[in-house]
PDB file of C-alpha atoms in Angstrom:
ATOM      1  CA  MET A   1      31.766  69.404 -51.187  1.00 53.00           C
ATOM      2  CA  LYS A   2      33.088  67.638 -48.150  1.00 45.00           C
ATOM      3  CA  ARG A   3      29.933  68.473 -46.266  1.00 54.00           C
ATOM      4  CA  VAL A   4      27.815  66.991 -49.066  1.00 47.00           C
ATOM      5  CA  LEU A   5      29.853  63.768 -49.075  1.00 42.00           C
ATOM      6  CA  ILE A   6      29.655  63.465 -45.301  1.00 49.00           C
ATOM      7  CA  LEU A   7      25.900  64.030 -45.442  1.00 51.00           C
ATOM      8  CA  MET A   8      25.508  61.351 -48.146  1.00 51.00           C
ATOM      9  CA  VAL A   9      27.540  58.874 -46.085  1.00 43.00           C
ATOM     10  CA  LEU A  10      25.393  59.518 -43.021  1.00 49.00           C
ATOM     11  CA  VAL A  11      22.227  59.020 -45.091  1.00 47.00           C
ATOM     12  CA  LEU A  12      23.541  55.707 -46.457  1.00 43.00           C
ATOM     13  CA  LEU A  13      24.452  54.533 -42.940  1.00 45.00           C
ATOM     14  CA  ALA A  14      20.992  55.423 -41.664  1.00 52.00           C
ATOM     15  CA  VAL A  15      19.304  53.574 -44.542  1.00 47.00           C
ATOM     16  CA  GLY A  16      21.511  50.517 -44.029  1.00 50.00           C
ATOM     17  CA  ASP A  17      20.815  50.468 -40.307  1.00 50.00           C
ATOM     18  CA  ALA A  18      17.060  50.659 -40.951  1.00 50.00           C
ATOM     19  CA  ALA A  19      17.286  47.744 -43.392  1.00 48.00           C
ATOM     20  CA  ALA A  20      19.291  45.738 -40.888  1.00 46.00           C
ATOM     21  CA  GLN A  21      16.710  46.380 -38.186  1.00 50.00           C
ATOM     22  CA  LYS A  22      14.054  44.993 -40.517  1.00 47.00           C
ATOM     23  CA  TYR A  23      15.783  41.580 -40.579  1.00 49.00           C
ATOM     24  CA  TYR A  24      17.162  41.649 -37.038  1.00 48.00           C
ATOM     25  CA  ILE A  25      16.636  38.431 -35.112  1.00 51.00           C
ATOM     26  CA  PRO A  26      16.377  39.177 -31.386  1.00 55.00           C
ATOM     27  CA  ARG A  27      18.745  37.332 -29.074  1.00 59.00           C
ATOM     28  CA  PHE A  28      17.284  34.122 -27.665  1.00 56.00           C
ATOM     29  CA  LYS A  29      16.083  34.614 -24.107  1.00 59.00           C
ATOM     30  CA  LYS A  30      16.479  31.553 -21.938  1.00 63.00           C
ATOM     31  CA  THR A  31      13.185  30.640 -20.338  1.00 65.00           C
ATOM     32  CA  LYS A  32      12.416  28.185 -17.579  1.00 66.00           C
ATOM     33  CA  ILE A  33      10.784  25.105 -19.034  1.00 69.00           C
ATOM     34  CA  GLU A  34       8.182  23.630 -16.708  1.00 72.00           C
ATOM     35  CA  ARG A  35       7.762  19.873 -16.681  1.00 81.00           C
ATOM     36  CA  ASP A  36       5.531  17.372 -14.958  1.00 82.00           C
ATOM     37  CA  TYR A  37       7.034  15.205 -12.209  1.00 82.00           C
ATOM     38  CA  GLU A  38       5.703  11.726 -11.502  1.00 85.00           C
ATOM     39  CA  LEU A  39       5.510  11.262  -7.730  1.00 84.00           C
ATOM     40  CA  GLU A  40       3.545   7.988  -7.811  1.00 86.00           C
ATOM     41  CA  ASN A  41       3.781   5.143 -10.305  1.00 85.00           C
ATOM     42  CA  MET A  42       0.109   4.674 -11.125  1.00 84.00           C
ATOM     43  CA  LYS A  43       0.931   2.208 -13.915  1.00 87.00           C
ATOM     44  CA  HIS A  44       1.178  -0.495 -11.254  1.00 88.00           C
ATOM     45  CA  LYS A  45      -1.437  -1.049  -8.566  1.00 93.00           C
ATOM     46  CA  VAL A  46       0.920  -3.110  -6.387  1.00 95.00           C
ATOM     47  CA  ALA A  47       3.397  -1.071  -4.334  1.00 94.00           C
ATOM     48  CA  ILE A  48       6.650  -2.459  -2.876  1.00 94.00           C
ATOM     49  CA  ASN A  49       8.727  -0.456  -0.410  1.00 95.00           C
ATOM     50  CA  MET A  50      11.559  -0.729   2.108  1.00 95.00           C
ATOM     51  CA  GLY A  51      12.868   1.570   4.800  1.00 94.00           C
ATOM     52  CA  GLY A  52      14.179   2.109   8.283  1.00 93.00           C
ATOM     53  CA  SER A  53      13.919   4.428  11.252  1.00 94.00           C
ATOM     54  CA  TYR A  54      15.768   5.688  14.293  1.00 93.00           C
ATOM     55  CA  ASN A  55      13.619   5.490  17.415  1.00 92.00           C
ATOM     56  CA  ILE A  56      14.150   7.929  20.275  1.00 90.00           C
ATOM     57  CA  CYS A  57      12.586   6.667  23.500  1.00 87.00           C
ATOM     58  CA  MET A  58      10.732   9.337  25.483  1.00 87.00           C
ATOM     59  CA  GLY A  59       9.795   7.094  28.403  1.00 85.00           C
ATOM     60  CA  MET A  60       8.136   3.888  29.497  1.00 86.00           C
ATOM     61  CA  GLN A  61       5.016   3.096  31.529  1.00 86.00           C
ATOM     62  CA  ASN A  62       4.505  -0.127  33.489  1.00 85.00           C
ATOM     63  CA  VAL A  63       0.979  -1.335  34.302  1.00 87.00           C
ATOM     64  CA  ILE A  64       0.492  -4.324  36.630  1.00 82.00           C
ATOM     65  CA  LYS A  65      -2.823  -6.012  37.512  1.00 80.00           C
ATOM     66  CA  TYR A  66      -3.011  -8.487  40.376  1.00 76.00           C
ATOM     67  CA  GLY A  67      -5.280 -11.453  39.723  1.00 69.00           C
ATOM     68  CA  GLU A  68      -8.856 -11.692  40.972  1.00 68.00           C
ATOM     69  CA  ARG A  69      -8.397  -8.917  43.530  1.00 65.00           C
ATOM     70  CA  GLY A  70      -8.485  -6.400  40.700  1.00 67.00           C
ATOM     71  CA  ASP A  71      -5.714  -4.311  42.224  1.00 74.00           C
ATOM     72  CA  LYS A  72      -3.757  -2.248  39.756  1.00 75.00           C
ATOM     73  CA  THR A  73      -0.557  -0.272  39.980  1.00 78.00           C
ATOM     74  CA  SER A  74       1.408   1.709  37.443  1.00 75.00           C
ATOM     75  CA  TYR A  75       4.690   3.583  37.413  1.00 76.00           C
ATOM     76  CA  ASN A  76       6.888   5.326  34.884  1.00 78.00           C
ATOM     77  CA  GLU A  77      10.553   4.841  34.133  1.00 76.00           C
ATOM     78  CA  SER A  78      13.063   6.110  31.605  1.00 72.00           C
ATOM     79  CA  MET A  79      14.858   4.059  28.974  1.00 68.00           C
ATOM     80  CA  SER A  80      18.444   5.141  28.436  1.00 63.00           C
ATOM     81  CA  VAL A  81      18.976   3.366  25.123  1.00 65.00           C
ATOM     82  CA  SER A  82      17.141   4.220  21.926  1.00 78.00           C
ATOM     83  CA  GLY A  83      16.653   1.796  19.082  1.00 86.00           C
ATOM     84  CA  GLY A  84      15.727   1.471  15.458  1.00 90.00           C
ATOM     85  CA  SER A  85      13.952  -0.613  12.870  1.00 92.00           C
ATOM     86  CA  PHE A  86      14.078  -1.731   9.264  1.00 93.00           C
ATOM     87  CA  TYR A  87      11.235  -3.199   7.240  1.00 95.00           C
ATOM     88  CA  LEU A  88       9.919  -4.385   3.888  1.00 96.00           C
ATOM     89  CA  GLY A  89       6.354  -3.740   2.783  1.00 96.00           C
ATOM     90  CA  ALA A  90       3.806  -4.521   0.090  1.00 96.00           C
ATOM     91  CA  GLY A  91       0.607  -2.587  -0.531  1.00 96.00           C
ATOM     92  CA  TYR A  92      -2.095  -1.634  -2.990  1.00 96.00           C
ATOM     93  CA  ARG A  93      -2.641   1.760  -4.622  1.00 95.00           C
ATOM     94  CA  PHE A  94      -6.376   2.320  -4.215  1.00 96.00           C
ATOM     95  CA  THR A  95      -6.099   5.865  -5.599  1.00 94.00           C
ATOM     96  CA  GLU A  96      -3.288   8.255  -6.463  1.00 93.00           C
ATOM     97  CA  ASN A  97      -3.489   9.482  -2.859  1.00 94.00           C
ATOM     98  CA  PHE A  98      -4.191   6.386  -0.736  1.00 96.00           C
ATOM     99  CA  ILE A  99      -2.009   3.280  -0.289  1.00 96.00           C
ATOM    100  CA  ALA A 100      -2.613   0.465   2.213  1.00 97.00           C
ATOM    101  CA  GLY A 101      -0.767  -2.779   2.836  1.00 96.00           C
ATOM    102  CA  LEU A 102       1.363  -4.844   5.211  1.00 97.00           C
ATOM    103  CA  GLU A 103       4.872  -4.190   6.481  1.00 96.00           C
ATOM    104  CA  ALA A 104       7.193  -6.530   8.394  1.00 96.00           C
ATOM    105  CA  GLY A 105      10.736  -6.240   9.650  1.00 95.00           C
ATOM    106  CA  PHE A 106      12.933  -6.189  12.727  1.00 94.00           C
ATOM    107  CA  GLN A 107      12.878  -3.706  15.599  1.00 91.00           C
ATOM    108  CA  LEU A 108      15.767  -3.146  18.003  1.00 87.00           C
ATOM    109  CA  GLN A 109      14.710  -2.005  21.464  1.00 80.00           C
ATOM    110  CA  ASP A 110      16.203  -1.615  24.908  1.00 73.00           C
ATOM    111  CA  ASN A 111      13.538  -3.879  26.422  1.00 67.00           C
ATOM    112  CA  ASP A 112      13.679  -6.873  24.021  1.00 76.00           C
ATOM    113  CA  ASN A 113      13.847  -6.962  20.236  1.00 88.00           C
ATOM    114  CA  SER A 114      10.784  -7.753  18.168  1.00 91.00           C
ATOM    115  CA  ILE A 115       9.496  -8.686  14.728  1.00 93.00           C
ATOM    116  CA  PRO A 116       6.634  -6.300  13.851  1.00 94.00           C
ATOM    117  CA  LEU A 117       3.902  -7.227  11.369  1.00 95.00           C
ATOM    118  CA  TYR A 118       1.360  -4.450  10.921  1.00 96.00           C
ATOM    119  CA  LEU A 119      -1.153  -2.771   8.650  1.00 97.00           C
ATOM    120  CA  SER A 120       0.258   0.412   7.110  1.00 97.00           C
ATOM    121  CA  MET A 121      -1.869   3.169   5.565  1.00 97.00           C
ATOM    122  CA  LYS A 122      -0.527   6.279   3.839  1.00 97.00           C
ATOM    123  CA  TYR A 123      -2.379   9.273   2.447  1.00 97.00           C
ATOM    124  CA  TYR A 124      -0.531  11.599   0.044  1.00 96.00           C
ATOM    125  CA  TYR A 125      -1.714  15.139  -0.655  1.00 95.00           C
ATOM    126  CA  GLY A 126      -1.789  16.584  -4.154  1.00 90.00           C
ATOM    127  CA  LYS A 127      -1.676  14.959  -7.574  1.00 90.00           C
ATOM    128  CA  ALA A 128       0.509  12.002  -8.501  1.00 87.00           C
ATOM    129  CA  VAL A 129       1.803  14.004 -11.489  1.00 86.00           C
ATOM    130  CA  GLN A 130       2.424  17.690 -10.837  1.00 88.00           C
ATOM    131  CA  LYS A 131       4.820  20.612 -11.336  1.00 88.00           C
ATOM    132  CA  LYS A 132       6.452  20.206  -7.911  1.00 89.00           C
ATOM    133  CA  ARG A 133       9.043  17.583  -7.013  1.00 90.00           C
ATOM    134  CA  TYR A 134       7.460  16.818  -3.632  1.00 92.00           C
ATOM    135  CA  ARG A 135       4.193  16.272  -1.782  1.00 94.00           C
ATOM    136  CA  TRP A 136       3.212  15.810   1.857  1.00 96.00           C
ATOM    137  CA  PHE A 137       1.685  12.695   3.427  1.00 97.00           C
ATOM    138  CA  ASN A 138       0.368  11.193   6.664  1.00 98.00           C
ATOM    139  CA  TYR A 139       0.679   7.581   7.811  1.00 98.00           C
ATOM    140  CA  LEU A 140      -0.883   5.218  10.329  1.00 98.00           C
ATOM    141  CA  ASN A 141       0.544   1.829  11.382  1.00 97.00           C
ATOM    142  CA  ALA A 142      -1.184  -0.684  13.662  1.00 97.00           C
ATOM    143  CA  GLY A 143      -0.748  -4.378  14.381  1.00 96.00           C
ATOM    144  CA  PRO A 144       1.009  -7.046  16.456  1.00 96.00           C
ATOM    145  CA  GLN A 145       4.700  -7.501  17.000  1.00 93.00           C
ATOM    146  CA  PHE A 146       6.390 -10.678  18.140  1.00 93.00           C
ATOM    147  CA  TYR A 147       9.019 -10.388  20.859  1.00 89.00           C
ATOM    148  CA  ILE A 148      11.994 -12.730  20.803  1.00 87.00           C
ATOM    149  CA  GLY A 149      13.439 -12.011  24.262  1.00 74.00           C
ATOM    150  CA  SER A 150      13.229 -14.306  27.268  1.00 70.00           C
ATOM    151  CA  SER A 151      11.534 -11.722  29.519  1.00 72.00           C
ATOM    152  CA  SER A 152       8.463 -11.191  27.308  1.00 76.00           C
ATOM    153  CA  LYS A 153       5.450 -13.085  26.133  1.00 83.00           C
ATOM    154  CA  THR A 154       5.553 -13.626  22.408  1.00 85.00           C
ATOM    155  CA  VAL A 155       2.771 -11.320  21.219  1.00 92.00           C
ATOM    156  CA  GLY A 156       2.741  -7.566  21.798  1.00 91.00           C
ATOM    157  CA  GLY A 157       1.407  -4.585  19.904  1.00 93.00           C
ATOM    158  CA  LEU A 158       2.405  -1.525  17.896  1.00 94.00           C
ATOM    159  CA  LEU A 159       0.659   1.732  17.025  1.00 96.00           C
ATOM    160  CA  ALA A 160       2.300   4.586  15.111  1.00 97.00           C
ATOM    161  CA  ALA A 161       1.164   7.786  13.417  1.00 97.00           C
ATOM    162  CA  GLY A 162       2.920  10.734  11.824  1.00 97.00           C
ATOM    163  CA  GLY A 163       3.654  12.606   8.638  1.00 97.00           C
ATOM    164  CA  GLY A 164       6.354  13.371   6.160  1.00 96.00           C
ATOM    165  CA  LEU A 165       7.446  14.551   2.755  1.00 96.00           C
ATOM    166  CA  ARG A 166       7.834  12.550  -0.455  1.00 96.00           C
ATOM    167  CA  VAL A 167      10.692  13.893  -2.592  1.00 94.00           C
ATOM    168  CA  LEU A 168      11.672  13.008  -6.144  1.00 91.00           C
ATOM    169  CA  ALA A 169      15.405  12.466  -5.572  1.00 87.00           C
ATOM    170  CA  GLY A 170      16.290  11.729  -9.209  1.00 80.00           C
ATOM    171  CA  ARG A 171      14.488  11.172 -12.474  1.00 80.00           C
ATOM    172  CA  THR A 172      12.555   8.215 -11.066  1.00 83.00           C
ATOM    173  CA  MET A 173      13.827   7.573  -7.516  1.00 89.00           C
ATOM    174  CA  LYS A 174      11.412   8.635  -4.781  1.00 92.00           C
ATOM    175  CA  MET A 175      12.087   8.930  -1.047  1.00 93.00           C
ATOM    176  CA  ASP A 176       9.701   9.451   1.877  1.00 95.00           C
ATOM    177  CA  PHE A 177      11.170  11.300   4.852  1.00 97.00           C
ATOM    178  CA  TYR A 178       8.923  10.982   7.894  1.00 97.00           C
ATOM    179  CA  MET A 179       8.617  11.683  11.607  1.00 97.00           C
ATOM    180  CA  GLY A 180       5.995  10.514  14.069  1.00 97.00           C
ATOM    181  CA  TYR A 181       4.989   8.892  17.346  1.00 96.00           C
ATOM    182  CA  GLN A 182       5.121   5.155  18.046  1.00 95.00           C
ATOM    183  CA  LEU A 183       3.651   3.216  20.960  1.00 94.00           C
ATOM    184  CA  ASN A 184       4.984  -0.275  21.704  1.00 92.00           C
ATOM    185  CA  MET A 185       3.092  -2.630  24.011  1.00 91.00           C
ATOM    186  CA  ARG A 186       4.986  -5.539  25.564  1.00 88.00           C
ATOM    187  CA  ASN A 187       3.472  -8.306  27.705  1.00 84.00           C
ATOM    188  CA  CYS A 188       6.145  -8.972  30.310  1.00 81.00           C
ATOM    189  CA  LEU A 189       6.701 -12.224  32.162  1.00 77.00           C
ATOM    190  CA  PRO A 190       6.563 -11.557  35.929  1.00 68.00           C
ATOM    191  CA  SER A 191       9.266 -13.162  38.020  1.00 62.00           C
ATOM    192  CA  ASP A 192       8.179 -16.326  39.862  1.00 59.00           C
ATOM    193  CA  PHE A 193      11.349 -16.552  41.934  1.00 56.00           C
ATOM    194  CA  GLY A 194      10.695 -17.008  45.650  1.00 49.00           C
ATOM    195  CA  GLN A 195       7.371 -17.127  47.503  1.00 54.00           C
ATOM    196  CA  HIS A 196       4.549 -14.663  46.786  1.00 54.00           C
ATOM    197  CA  ASP A 197       0.961 -14.156  47.929  1.00 55.00           C
ATOM    198  CA  ILE A 198      -0.219 -14.122  44.313  1.00 58.00           C
ATOM    199  CA  PRO A 199       1.061 -16.686  41.796  1.00 57.00           C
ATOM    200  CA  ALA A 200       2.849 -15.259  38.766  1.00 57.00           C
ATOM    201  CA  SER A 201       0.227 -16.785  36.477  1.00 61.00           C
ATOM    202  CA  ASP A 202      -2.413 -14.426  37.955  1.00 67.00           C
ATOM    203  CA  ILE A 203      -0.404 -11.266  37.290  1.00 75.00           C
ATOM    204  CA  LYS A 204      -0.792  -9.244  34.098  1.00 83.00           C
ATOM    205  CA  TYR A 205       2.238  -7.071  33.493  1.00 82.00           C
ATOM    206  CA  ARG A 206       2.232  -4.746  30.484  1.00 86.00           C
ATOM    207  CA  GLN A 207       4.882  -2.281  29.449  1.00 87.00           C
ATOM    208  CA  PHE A 208       4.227   0.696  27.133  1.00 90.00           C
ATOM    209  CA  SER A 209       7.133   2.438  25.390  1.00 88.00           C
ATOM    210  CA  HIS A 210       6.675   5.944  23.951  1.00 90.00           C
ATOM    211  CA  LEU A 211       8.932   6.662  20.969  1.00 91.00           C
ATOM    212  CA  ILE A 212       9.678   9.460  18.533  1.00 93.00           C
ATOM    213  CA  GLN A 213      10.329   7.885  15.151  1.00 94.00           C
ATOM    214  CA  VAL A 214      12.508   9.488  12.440  1.00 95.00           C
ATOM    215  CA  GLY A 215      13.054   7.549   9.238  1.00 95.00           C
ATOM    216  CA  VAL A 216      13.127   7.182   5.485  1.00 96.00           C
ATOM    217  CA  ASN A 217      11.017   4.992   3.202  1.00 95.00           C
ATOM    218  CA  ILE A 218      12.004   4.093  -0.381  1.00 94.00           C
ATOM    219  CA  PRO A 219       9.342   2.946  -2.884  1.00 93.00           C
ATOM    220  CA  LEU A 220      10.798   0.134  -5.008  1.00 91.00           C
ATOM    221  CA  TRP A 221       7.801  -0.519  -7.278  1.00 85.00           C
TER     222      TRP A 221
END
């Protein structure tokens, strides 16, 4: 009798378990939800940005031409003090990849400070809206810069090129980390102290600084 009762109980348990399995709701498995990240605000064609850089001087080249004689001499020297810059820019988004505009700011240098004003072009790789929170870019800057020191003529030049990475730092905040090469050209004023065979007005003295530029750019609009 006991065996029959035990057998009946086991049968009932088996039937109940089968019924429970029929209505069993599997445990929710957490899945990674993919979303689209906006790396460029294409709602606005006008782009506003600000940023700054630390400039590491790799050396300096001096080129001197002597009047009508056409003689030329050049020599290299090292600059012991590095500098930096900060700037504000405005540009136009031609496509989701290409932005061009003007940037102006202030540049601290060992051989006279300057106010650069240059054309800036940036090309970003990949889509403006994508699954990743970053995309690579290249940049090119070229234009005049205006020296404010007493040993320089007012107008000089600037040329810079490099690359970097745009990162979505928050929900909407974007940051461009970049590194590149910058060439500064300064028109120096030759010394007219004492007596010389060639007047200072006939001497062209240019100084070229070679810099490694490391900085960050923040799009504001």
